[in-house]
Amino acid sequence: MEVLTKTEEKVMQILWTIRRGFVKDVIDQMADPKPPYNTISSLIRILEKKGFVGHKAYGKTHEYFPTVSKLAYRKFTFQNFLTNYFEGSPEKVVSFMVSEEKLNSEEVHRMMKLLDQAGNTAKRDGHAE
């Protein structure tokens, strides 16, 4: 999998939302001013070459659909972000968010509860050391 450009990502966000559609359907979901048809058609073909989009042909018309799930791309993007900006350390991400005041104490408390629950599940399932 590879990182998408901002514009490619916008198109994928639309395809993930509508699930299937023609170029016109993608353009209809975009903000004004609408980009030219040929621009979006070319972007979708690039996404298809990259393996993110598939199509079903109806004569010369193509209906497009995502072949990579939003969750799979989210995982890939987050891992990339973690590796490239925080040396692969989730702790450094949280520390950064706290220092930048992006997390308040209530959110930190909720995160700690989630971590406790995950730890208890791992122990119960025999995955803890």
CSV table of N, CA, C and O in Angstrom, one decimal:
chain,number,residue,atom,x,y,z
A,1,MET,N,0.8,-1.2,0.0
A,1,MET,CA,0.0,0.0,0.0
A,1,MET,C,0.9,1.2,0.0
A,1,MET,O,2.0,1.2,0.5
A,2,GLU,N,0.4,2.3,-0.6
A,2,GLU,CA,1.2,3.5,-0.6
A,2,GLU,C,0.4,4.7,-0.1
A,2,GLU,O,-0.9,4.6,-0.1
A,3,VAL,N,1.0,5.8,0.3
A,3,VAL,CA,0.4,7.0,0.8
A,3,VAL,C,-0.3,7.7,-0.4
A,3,VAL,O,0.3,7.8,-1.5
A,4,LEU,N,-1.5,8.1,-0.2
A,4,LEU,CA,-2.3,8.9,-1.2
A,4,LEU,C,-2.0,10.4,-1.1
A,4,LEU,O,-1.7,10.9,0.0
A,5,THR,N,-2.1,11.0,-2.2
A,5,THR,CA,-2.1,12.5,-2.2
A,5,THR,C,-3.4,13.0,-1.5
A,5,THR,O,-4.3,12.2,-1.4
A,6,LYS,N,-3.4,14.3,-1.1
A,6,LYS,CA,-4.6,14.8,-0.5
A,6,LYS,C,-5.8,14.7,-1.4
A,6,LYS,O,-6.9,14.4,-0.9
A,7,THR,N,-5.6,15.0,-2.7
A,7,THR,CA,-6.8,14.9,-3.6
A,7,THR,C,-7.2,13.5,-3.8
A,7,THR,O,-8.4,13.2,-3.9
A,8,GLU,N,-6.3,12.5,-3.9
A,8,GLU,CA,-6.6,11.1,-4.0
A,8,GLU,C,-7.4,10.7,-2.8
A,8,GLU,O,-8.4,9.9,-2.9
A,9,GLU,N,-7.0,11.1,-1.6
A,9,GLU,CA,-7.6,10.8,-0.4
A,9,GLU,C,-9.0,11.3,-0.3
A,9,GLU,O,-10.0,10.6,0.1
A,10,LYS,N,-9.3,12.5,-0.8
A,10,LYS,CA,-10.6,13.1,-0.9
A,10,LYS,C,-11.5,12.2,-1.8
A,10,LYS,O,-12.7,12.0,-1.4
A,11,VAL,N,-11.0,11.8,-2.9
A,11,VAL,CA,-11.8,10.9,-3.8
A,11,VAL,C,-12.1,9.6,-3.1
A,11,VAL,O,-13.2,9.1,-3.1
A,12,MET,N,-11.1,9.0,-2.4
A,12,MET,CA,-11.3,7.8,-1.7
A,12,MET,C,-12.4,8.0,-0.5
A,12,MET,O,-13.2,7.1,-0.3
A,13,GLN,N,-12.3,9.1,0.2
A,13,GLN,CA,-13.3,9.3,1.2
A,13,GLN,C,-14.7,9.3,0.7
A,13,GLN,O,-15.6,8.7,1.3
A,14,ILE,N,-14.9,9.9,-0.5
A,14,ILE,CA,-16.2,9.9,-1.1
A,14,ILE,C,-16.6,8.4,-1.5
A,14,ILE,O,-17.7,8.0,-1.3
A,15,LEU,N,-15.6,7.7,-2.1
A,15,LEU,CA,-15.9,6.3,-2.5
A,15,LEU,C,-16.2,5.4,-1.3
A,15,LEU,O,-17.1,4.6,-1.4
A,16,TRP,N,-15.5,5.6,-0.2
A,16,TRP,CA,-15.8,4.9,1.0
A,16,TRP,C,-17.2,5.2,1.5
A,16,TRP,O,-17.9,4.3,2.0
A,17,THR,N,-17.6,6.4,1.3
A,17,THR,CA,-19.0,6.8,1.8
A,17,THR,C,-20.1,6.3,0.9
A,17,THR,O,-21.1,5.7,1.3
A,18,ILE,N,-19.9,6.5,-0.4
A,18,ILE,CA,-21.0,6.1,-1.4
A,18,ILE,C,-20.9,4.6,-1.8
A,18,ILE,O,-21.8,4.1,-2.3
A,19,ARG,N,-19.8,4.0,-1.5
A,19,ARG,CA,-19.5,2.5,-1.7
A,19,ARG,C,-19.4,2.2,-3.2
A,19,ARG,O,-18.5,1.4,-3.5
A,20,ARG,N,-20.2,2.7,-4.1
A,20,ARG,CA,-20.1,2.4,-5.5
A,20,ARG,C,-20.6,3.7,-6.2
A,20,ARG,O,-21.5,4.3,-5.7
A,21,GLY,N,-19.9,4.0,-7.3
A,21,GLY,CA,-20.4,5.2,-8.1
A,21,GLY,C,-19.7,5.4,-9.3
A,21,GLY,O,-18.6,4.9,-9.6
A,22,PHE,N,-20.3,6.2,-10.1
A,22,PHE,CA,-19.7,6.7,-11.4
A,22,PHE,C,-18.9,8.0,-11.1
A,22,PHE,O,-19.1,8.6,-10.1
A,23,VAL,N,-18.1,8.4,-12.1
A,23,VAL,CA,-17.3,9.6,-11.9
A,23,VAL,C,-18.3,10.8,-11.5
A,23,VAL,O,-18.0,11.6,-10.6
A,24,LYS,N,-19.4,10.9,-12.2
A,24,LYS,CA,-20.4,11.9,-11.9
A,24,LYS,C,-20.8,11.9,-10.4
A,24,LYS,O,-21.0,13.0,-9.8
A,25,ASP,N,-21.0,10.7,-9.9
A,25,ASP,CA,-21.4,10.6,-8.5
A,25,ASP,C,-20.4,11.1,-7.5
A,25,ASP,O,-20.7,11.7,-6.5
A,26,VAL,N,-19.1,10.9,-7.8
A,26,VAL,CA,-18.0,11.4,-7.0
A,26,VAL,C,-18.0,12.9,-7.1
A,26,VAL,O,-17.9,13.6,-6.1
A,27,ILE,N,-18.1,13.5,-8.3
A,27,ILE,CA,-18.1,14.9,-8.5
A,27,ILE,C,-19.2,15.6,-7.7
A,27,ILE,O,-19.1,16.6,-7.1
A,28,ASP,N,-20.4,14.9,-7.8
A,28,ASP,CA,-21.6,15.5,-7.1
A,28,ASP,C,-21.4,15.6,-5.6
A,28,ASP,O,-22.0,16.5,-4.9
A,29,GLN,N,-20.5,14.8,-5.0
A,29,GLN,CA,-20.2,14.9,-3.6
A,29,GLN,C,-19.1,15.9,-3.2
A,29,GLN,O,-18.9,16.1,-2.0
A,30,MET,N,-18.5,16.5,-4.2
A,30,MET,CA,-17.4,17.4,-4.0
A,30,MET,C,-18.0,18.9,-3.8
A,30,MET,O,-19.0,19.2,-4.3
A,31,ALA,N,-17.2,19.7,-3.1
A,31,ALA,CA,-17.6,21.1,-2.8
A,31,ALA,C,-17.4,21.9,-4.1
A,31,ALA,O,-16.7,21.5,-5.0
A,32,ASP,N,-18.2,23.0,-4.1
A,32,ASP,CA,-18.1,23.9,-5.2
A,32,ASP,C,-16.8,24.7,-5.1
A,32,ASP,O,-16.4,25.0,-3.9
A,33,PRO,N,-16.2,25.2,-6.1
A,33,PRO,CA,-16.5,24.8,-7.5
A,33,PRO,C,-16.1,23.4,-7.8
A,33,PRO,O,-15.0,22.9,-7.3
A,34,LYS,N,-16.9,22.7,-8.5
A,34,LYS,CA,-16.7,21.3,-8.9
A,34,LYS,C,-15.5,21.2,-9.8
A,34,LYS,O,-15.3,22.0,-10.7
A,35,PRO,N,-14.6,20.2,-9.6
A,35,PRO,CA,-13.5,20.0,-10.5
A,35,PRO,C,-14.0,19.4,-11.8
A,35,PRO,O,-15.1,18.9,-11.9
A,36,PRO,N,-13.2,19.6,-12.9
A,36,PRO,CA,-13.6,19.0,-14.2
A,36,PRO,C,-13.7,17.5,-14.2
A,36,PRO,O,-13.0,16.8,-13.4
A,37,TYR,N,-14.7,17.0,-15.0
A,37,TYR,CA,-14.9,15.6,-15.1
A,37,TYR,C,-13.6,14.8,-15.4
A,37,TYR,O,-13.4,13.8,-14.7
A,38,ASN,N,-12.9,15.3,-16.4
A,38,ASN,CA,-11.7,14.6,-16.8
A,38,ASN,C,-10.6,14.5,-15.7
A,38,ASN,O,-9.9,13.5,-15.6
A,39,THR,N,-10.6,15.5,-14.8
A,39,THR,CA,-9.6,15.5,-13.7
A,39,THR,C,-10.0,14.4,-12.7
A,39,THR,O,-9.1,13.6,-12.3
A,40,ILE,N,-11.2,14.2,-12.4
A,40,ILE,CA,-11.7,13.2,-11.4
A,40,ILE,C,-11.6,11.8,-12.1
A,40,ILE,O,-11.1,10.8,-11.4
A,41,SER,N,-11.9,11.7,-13.3
A,41,SER,CA,-11.8,10.5,-14.1
A,41,SER,C,-10.3,10.0,-14.1
A,41,SER,O,-10.1,8.8,-13.8
A,42,SER,N,-9.4,10.9,-14.3
A,42,SER,CA,-8.0,10.6,-14.3
A,42,SER,C,-7.5,10.1,-12.9
A,42,SER,O,-6.8,9.2,-12.8
A,43,LEU,N,-8.0,10.9,-11.9
A,43,LEU,CA,-7.6,10.5,-10.5
A,43,LEU,C,-8.1,9.1,-10.1
A,43,LEU,O,-7.4,8.3,-9.5
A,44,ILE,N,-9.3,8.8,-10.5
A,44,ILE,CA,-9.9,7.5,-10.2
A,44,ILE,C,-9.1,6.4,-11.0
A,44,ILE,O,-8.8,5.3,-10.4
A,45,ARG,N,-8.7,6.6,-12.2
A,45,ARG,CA,-7.9,5.7,-12.9
A,45,ARG,C,-6.5,5.5,-12.2
A,45,ARG,O,-6.0,4.4,-12.2
A,46,ILE,N,-5.9,6.6,-11.7
A,46,ILE,CA,-4.7,6.5,-11.0
A,46,ILE,C,-4.9,5.6,-9.7
A,46,ILE,O,-4.1,4.7,-9.4
A,47,LEU,N,-6.0,5.9,-9.0
A,47,LEU,CA,-6.3,5.1,-7.8
A,47,LEU,C,-6.5,3.6,-8.1
A,47,LEU,O,-6.1,2.7,-7.4
A,48,GLU,N,-7.1,3.4,-9.3
A,48,GLU,CA,-7.2,2.0,-9.8
A,48,GLU,C,-5.9,1.3,-10.0
A,48,GLU,O,-5.6,0.2,-9.6
A,49,LYS,N,-5.0,2.0,-10.7
A,49,LYS,CA,-3.6,1.5,-10.9
A,49,LYS,C,-2.9,1.2,-9.6
A,49,LYS,O,-2.1,0.3,-9.5
A,50,LYS,N,-3.1,2.1,-8.6
A,50,LYS,CA,-2.5,1.9,-7.3
A,50,LYS,C,-3.2,0.8,-6.5
A,50,LYS,O,-2.7,0.4,-5.4
A,51,GLY,N,-4.3,0.2,-7.0
A,51,GLY,CA,-4.9,-0.9,-6.3
A,51,GLY,C,-6.0,-0.5,-5.3
A,51,GLY,O,-6.4,-1.3,-4.5
A,52,PHE,N,-6.4,0.8,-5.2
A,52,PHE,CA,-7.4,1.3,-4.3
A,52,PHE,C,-8.8,1.2,-4.8
A,52,PHE,O,-9.7,1.2,-4.0
A,53,VAL,N,-8.9,1.1,-6.1
A,53,VAL,CA,-10.3,1.2,-6.7
A,53,VAL,C,-10.4,0.1,-7.8
A,53,VAL,O,-9.4,-0.2,-8.5
A,54,GLY,N,-11.6,-0.5,-7.9
A,54,GLY,CA,-11.9,-1.4,-8.9
A,54,GLY,C,-13.1,-0.9,-9.7
A,54,GLY,O,-13.6,0.2,-9.3
A,55,HIS,N,-13.4,-1.5,-10.8
A,55,HIS,CA,-14.6,-1.0,-11.6
A,55,HIS,C,-15.4,-2.2,-12.2
A,55,HIS,O,-14.9,-3.3,-12.4
A,56,LYS,N,-16.6,-1.9,-12.5
A,56,LYS,CA,-17.5,-2.7,-13.3
A,56,LYS,C,-17.9,-2.0,-14.5
A,56,LYS,O,-18.3,-0.8,-14.4
A,57,ALA,N,-17.6,-2.5,-15.7
A,57,ALA,CA,-17.9,-1.8,-16.9
A,57,ALA,C,-19.3,-2.1,-17.4
A,57,ALA,O,-19.8,-3.2,-17.3
A,58,TYR,N,-19.9,-1.0,-17.9
A,58,TYR,CA,-21.2,-1.1,-18.5
A,58,TYR,C,-21.0,-0.4,-19.9
A,58,TYR,O,-21.2,0.8,-20.0
A,59,GLY,N,-20.6,-1.2,-20.9
A,59,GLY,CA,-20.2,-0.6,-22.1
A,59,GLY,C,-19.0,0.3,-21.9
A,59,GLY,O,-17.9,-0.2,-21.4
A,60,LYS,N,-19.1,1.6,-22.3
A,60,LYS,CA,-17.9,2.5,-22.1
A,60,LYS,C,-18.0,3.2,-20.7
A,60,LYS,O,-17.1,4.0,-20.4
A,61,THR,N,-19.0,2.9,-20.0
A,61,THR,CA,-19.2,3.6,-18.7
A,61,THR,C,-18.7,2.6,-17.6
A,61,THR,O,-18.9,1.4,-17.7
A,62,HIS,N,-18.0,3.2,-16.6
A,62,HIS,CA,-17.5,2.4,-15.5
A,62,HIS,C,-18.1,2.9,-14.1
A,62,HIS,O,-18.1,4.0,-13.8
A,63,GLU,N,-18.5,1.9,-13.4
A,63,GLU,CA,-18.9,2.1,-12.0
A,63,GLU,C,-17.7,1.7,-11.1
A,63,GLU,O,-17.2,0.6,-11.2
A,64,TYR,N,-17.3,2.6,-10.2
A,64,TYR,CA,-16.1,2.4,-9.4
A,64,TYR,C,-16.5,2.0,-8.0
A,64,TYR,O,-17.5,2.4,-7.5
A,65,PHE,N,-15.6,1.3,-7.3
A,65,PHE,CA,-15.8,0.9,-5.9
A,65,PHE,C,-14.4,0.7,-5.3
A,65,PHE,O,-13.4,0.4,-5.9
A,66,PRO,N,-14.3,1.0,-3.9
A,66,PRO,CA,-13.1,0.8,-3.2
A,66,PRO,C,-12.7,-0.7,-3.2
A,66,PRO,O,-13.5,-1.5,-3.0
A,67,THR,N,-11.4,-0.9,-3.3
A,67,THR,CA,-10.9,-2.3,-3.1
A,67,THR,C,-10.0,-2.4,-1.9
A,67,THR,O,-9.6,-3.4,-1.4
A,68,VAL,N,-9.7,-1.2,-1.3
A,68,VAL,CA,-9.0,-1.1,0.0
A,68,VAL,C,-10.0,-0.5,1.0
A,68,VAL,O,-10.6,0.6,0.7
A,69,SER,N,-10.2,-1.1,2.1
A,69,SER,CA,-11.2,-0.6,3.1
A,69,SER,C,-10.6,0.7,3.8
A,69,SER,O,-9.4,0.9,3.8
A,70,LYS,N,-11.5,1.5,4.3
A,70,LYS,CA,-11.1,2.7,5.0
A,70,LYS,C,-10.3,2.3,6.2
A,70,LYS,O,-9.3,2.9,6.6
A,71,LEU,N,-10.7,1.2,6.9
A,71,LEU,CA,-10.0,0.7,8.1
A,71,LEU,C,-8.6,0.3,7.7
A,71,LEU,O,-7.6,0.6,8.4
A,72,ALA,N,-8.4,-0.4,6.6
A,72,ALA,CA,-7.1,-0.9,6.2
A,72,ALA,C,-6.2,0.3,5.9
A,72,ALA,O,-5.0,0.4,6.3
A,73,TYR,N,-6.7,1.3,5.3
A,73,TYR,CA,-5.9,2.5,5.0
A,73,TYR,C,-5.7,3.3,6.2
A,73,TYR,O,-4.6,3.9,6.4
A,74,ARG,N,-6.6,3.4,7.1
A,74,ARG,CA,-6.4,4.1,8.4
A,74,ARG,C,-5.3,3.4,9.2
A,74,ARG,O,-4.4,4.1,9.7
A,75,LYS,N,-5.3,2.1,9.2
A,75,LYS,CA,-4.2,1.4,9.9
A,75,LYS,C,-2.8,1.7,9.3
A,75,LYS,O,-1.8,2.0,10.0
A,76,PHE,N,-2.8,1.6,8.0
A,76,PHE,CA,-1.5,1.9,7.2
A,76,PHE,C,-1.1,3.3,7.5
A,76,PHE,O,0.1,3.5,7.8
A,77,THR,N,-2.0,4.3,7.4
A,77,THR,CA,-1.6,5.7,7.6
A,77,THR,C,-1.2,5.9,9.0
A,77,THR,O,-0.2,6.6,9.2
A,78,PHE,N,-1.9,5.4,10.0
A,78,PHE,CA,-1.5,5.6,11.4
A,78,PHE,C,-0.1,5.0,11.6
A,78,PHE,O,0.7,5.6,12.3
A,79,GLN,N,0.2,3.8,11.1
A,79,GLN,CA,1.5,3.2,11.3
A,79,GLN,C,2.6,4.0,10.7
A,79,GLN,O,3.6,4.2,11.3
A,80,ASN,N,2.3,4.5,9.5
A,80,ASN,CA,3.2,5.4,8.8
A,80,ASN,C,3.5,6.6,9.6
A,80,ASN,O,4.7,7.0,9.8
A,81,PHE,N,2.5,7.3,10.1
A,81,PHE,CA,2.5,8.5,11.0
A,81,PHE,C,3.4,8.2,12.2
A,81,PHE,O,4.3,8.9,12.6
A,82,LEU,N,3.0,7.1,12.9
A,82,LEU,CA,3.7,6.7,14.1
A,82,LEU,C,5.2,6.5,13.9
A,82,LEU,O,6.0,7.0,14.6
A,83,THR,N,5.5,5.8,12.8
A,83,THR,CA,6.9,5.5,12.5
A,83,THR,C,7.7,6.8,12.1
A,83,THR,O,8.8,7.0,12.6
A,84,ASN,N,7.1,7.6,11.2
A,84,ASN,CA,7.8,8.7,10.7
A,84,ASN,C,7.9,9.9,11.6
A,84,ASN,O,8.8,10.7,11.5
A,85,TYR,N,7.0,10.1,12.5
A,85,TYR,CA,6.9,11.3,13.3
A,85,TYR,C,7.2,11.0,14.8
A,85,TYR,O,7.4,12.0,15.6
A,86,PHE,N,7.0,9.8,15.3
A,86,PHE,CA,7.1,9.5,16.7
A,86,PHE,C,7.9,8.3,17.0
A,86,PHE,O,7.7,7.6,18.0
A,87,GLU,N,8.8,8.0,16.1
A,87,GLU,CA,9.8,6.9,16.3
A,87,GLU,C,9.1,5.6,16.7
A,87,GLU,O,9.6,4.7,17.4
A,88,GLY,N,7.9,5.4,16.2
A,88,GLY,CA,7.1,4.1,16.4
A,88,GLY,C,6.6,4.0,17.8
A,88,GLY,O,6.1,3.0,18.2
A,89,SER,N,6.6,5.1,18.6
A,89,SER,CA,6.2,5.1,20.0
A,89,SER,C,4.8,5.7,20.3
A,89,SER,O,4.6,6.9,20.2
A,90,PRO,N,3.8,4.8,20.6
A,90,PRO,CA,2.5,5.4,20.9
A,90,PRO,C,2.6,6.3,22.2
A,90,PRO,O,1.9,7.3,22.3
A,91,GLU,N,3.5,6.0,23.1
A,91,GLU,CA,3.7,6.9,24.3
A,91,GLU,C,4.1,8.3,23.8
A,91,GLU,O,3.6,9.3,24.4
A,92,LYS,N,4.9,8.4,22.8
A,92,LYS,CA,5.3,9.7,22.4
A,92,LYS,C,4.2,10.5,21.7
A,92,LYS,O,4.1,11.7,21.8
A,93,VAL,N,3.3,9.8,21.1
A,93,VAL,CA,2.1,10.4,20.5
A,93,VAL,C,1.2,11.0,21.6
A,93,VAL,O,0.8,12.2,21.6
A,94,VAL,N,1.0,10.2,22.7
A,94,VAL,CA,0.1,10.6,23.8
A,94,VAL,C,0.8,11.8,24.5
A,94,VAL,O,0.2,12.8,24.8
A,95,SER,N,2.1,11.7,24.7
A,95,SER,CA,2.8,12.8,25.4
A,95,SER,C,2.7,14.0,24.6
A,95,SER,O,2.5,15.1,25.1
A,96,PHE,N,2.9,13.9,23.3
A,96,PHE,CA,2.8,15.1,22.4
A,96,PHE,C,1.4,15.7,22.5
A,96,PHE,O,1.2,16.9,22.6
A,97,MET,N,0.4,14.9,22.4
A,97,MET,CA,-1.0,15.4,22.5
A,97,MET,C,-1.3,16.1,23.8
A,97,MET,O,-2.0,17.1,23.9
A,98,VAL,N,-0.8,15.5,24.9
A,98,VAL,CA,-1.0,16.2,26.2
A,98,VAL,C,-0.2,17.5,26.3
A,98,VAL,O,-0.8,18.5,26.7
A,99,SER,N,1.0,17.5,25.8
A,99,SER,CA,1.8,18.8,25.9
A,99,SER,C,1.2,19.8,24.9
A,99,SER,O,1.3,21.0,25.2
A,100,GLU,N,0.5,19.4,23.9
A,100,GLU,CA,-0.1,20.4,22.9
A,100,GLU,C,-1.5,20.7,23.4
A,100,GLU,O,-2.2,21.4,22.6
A,101,GLU,N,-1.9,20.2,24.5
A,101,GLU,CA,-3.3,20.4,25.1
A,101,GLU,C,-4.3,19.9,24.1
A,101,GLU,O,-5.4,20.5,24.0
A,102,LYS,N,-4.1,18.8,23.4
A,102,LYS,CA,-5.1,18.2,22.5
A,102,LYS,C,-5.8,17.1,23.3
A,102,LYS,O,-6.8,16.6,22.8
A,103,LEU,N,-5.3,16.7,24.5
A,103,LEU,CA,-6.0,15.8,25.3
A,103,LEU,C,-6.2,16.4,26.7
A,103,LEU,O,-5.3,16.9,27.3
A,104,ASN,N,-7.4,16.4,27.2
A,104,ASN,CA,-7.7,16.9,28.5
A,104,ASN,C,-7.6,15.7,29.5
A,104,ASN,O,-7.5,14.5,29.1
A,105,SER,N,-7.7,16.0,30.8
A,105,SER,CA,-7.6,14.9,31.8
A,105,SER,C,-8.7,13.9,31.7
A,105,SER,O,-8.5,12.7,31.9
A,106,GLU,N,-9.9,14.3,31.3
A,106,GLU,CA,-11.0,13.4,31.1
A,106,GLU,C,-10.7,12.4,30.0
A,106,GLU,O,-10.9,11.2,30.1
A,107,GLU,N,-10.1,12.9,28.9
A,107,GLU,CA,-9.8,12.0,27.8
A,107,GLU,C,-8.6,11.1,28.2
A,107,GLU,O,-8.7,9.9,27.8
A,108,VAL,N,-7.7,11.6,28.9
A,108,VAL,CA,-6.6,10.7,29.4
A,108,VAL,C,-7.1,9.6,30.3
A,108,VAL,O,-6.8,8.4,30.1
A,109,HIS,N,-8.1,9.9,31.1
A,109,HIS,CA,-8.7,9.0,32.0
A,109,HIS,C,-9.4,7.9,31.2
A,109,HIS,O,-9.3,6.7,31.5
A,110,ARG,N,-10.2,8.3,30.2
A,110,ARG,CA,-10.9,7.3,29.3
A,110,ARG,C,-9.9,6.4,28.6
A,110,ARG,O,-10.1,5.2,28.5
A,111,MET,N,-8.7,7.0,28.2
A,111,MET,CA,-7.7,6.2,27.5
A,111,MET,C,-7.1,5.1,28.5
A,111,MET,O,-6.9,4.0,28.1
A,112,MET,N,-6.9,5.6,29.7
A,112,MET,CA,-6.4,4.6,30.7
A,112,MET,C,-7.4,3.5,31.0
A,112,MET,O,-7.0,2.3,31.1
A,113,LYS,N,-8.7,3.8,31.0
A,113,LYS,CA,-9.7,2.8,31.2
A,113,LYS,C,-9.7,1.8,30.0
A,113,LYS,O,-9.7,0.6,30.2
A,114,LEU,N,-9.5,2.3,28.8
A,114,LEU,CA,-9.4,1.5,27.6
A,114,LEU,C,-8.2,0.5,27.7
A,114,LEU,O,-8.3,-0.6,27.3
A,115,LEU,N,-7.1,1.1,28.1
A,115,LEU,CA,-5.8,0.3,28.3
A,115,LEU,C,-6.0,-0.8,29.3
A,115,LEU,O,-5.6,-1.9,29.1
A,116,ASP,N,-6.7,-0.4,30.4
A,116,ASP,CA,-6.9,-1.4,31.5
A,116,ASP,C,-7.8,-2.6,30.9
A,116,ASP,O,-7.6,-3.7,31.1
A,117,GLN,N,-8.9,-2.2,30.2
A,117,GLN,CA,-9.8,-3.2,29.6
A,117,GLN,C,-9.0,-4.1,28.6
A,117,GLN,O,-9.2,-5.3,28.6
A,118,ALA,N,-8.2,-3.5,27.8
A,118,ALA,CA,-7.4,-4.3,26.8
A,118,ALA,C,-6.4,-5.2,27.5
A,118,ALA,O,-6.3,-6.4,27.1
A,119,GLY,N,-5.8,-4.7,28.6
A,119,GLY,CA,-4.9,-5.6,29.4
A,119,GLY,C,-5.7,-6.7,30.0
A,119,GLY,O,-5.2,-7.9,30.0
A,120,ASN,N,-6.8,-6.5,30.6
A,120,ASN,CA,-7.6,-7.6,31.2
A,120,ASN,C,-8.1,-8.6,30.2
A,120,ASN,O,-8.1,-9.8,30.4
A,121,THR,N,-8.4,-8.1,29.0
A,121,THR,CA,-8.9,-9.0,27.9
A,121,THR,C,-7.7,-9.9,27.5
A,121,THR,O,-7.8,-11.1,27.3
A,122,ALA,N,-6.5,-9.3,27.3
A,122,ALA,CA,-5.3,-10.0,26.9
A,122,ALA,C,-5.0,-11.1,28.0
A,122,ALA,O,-4.6,-12.2,27.6
A,123,LYS,N,-5.0,-10.7,29.3
A,123,LYS,CA,-4.8,-11.7,30.3
A,123,LYS,C,-5.8,-12.8,30.3
A,123,LYS,O,-5.4,-14.0,30.4
A,124,ARG,N,-7.0,-12.5,30.1
A,124,ARG,CA,-8.1,-13.5,30.1
A,124,ARG,C,-7.9,-14.5,28.9
A,124,ARG,O,-8.1,-15.7,29.0
A,125,ASP,N,-7.5,-13.9,27.8
A,125,ASP,CA,-7.3,-14.7,26.6
A,125,ASP,C,-5.9,-15.4,26.5
A,125,ASP,O,-5.6,-16.0,25.5
A,126,GLY,N,-5.1,-15.2,27.5
A,126,GLY,CA,-3.8,-15.9,27.6
A,126,GLY,C,-2.7,-15.2,26.7
A,126,GLY,O,-1.7,-15.8,26.4
A,127,HIS,N,-2.9,-13.9,26.4
A,127,HIS,CA,-1.9,-13.2,25.6
A,127,HIS,C,-0.9,-12.4,26.4
A,127,HIS,O,0.0,-11.8,25.9
A,128,ALA,N,-1.2,-12.3,27.7
A,128,ALA,CA,-0.3,-11.5,28.6
A,128,ALA,C,0.9,-12.4,29.0
A,128,ALA,O,0.9,-13.6,29.0
A,129,GLU,N,2.0,-11.7,29.4
A,129,GLU,CA,3.2,-12.4,29.8
A,129,GLU,C,3.1,-12.9,31.2
A,129,GLU,O,2.5,-12.3,32.0
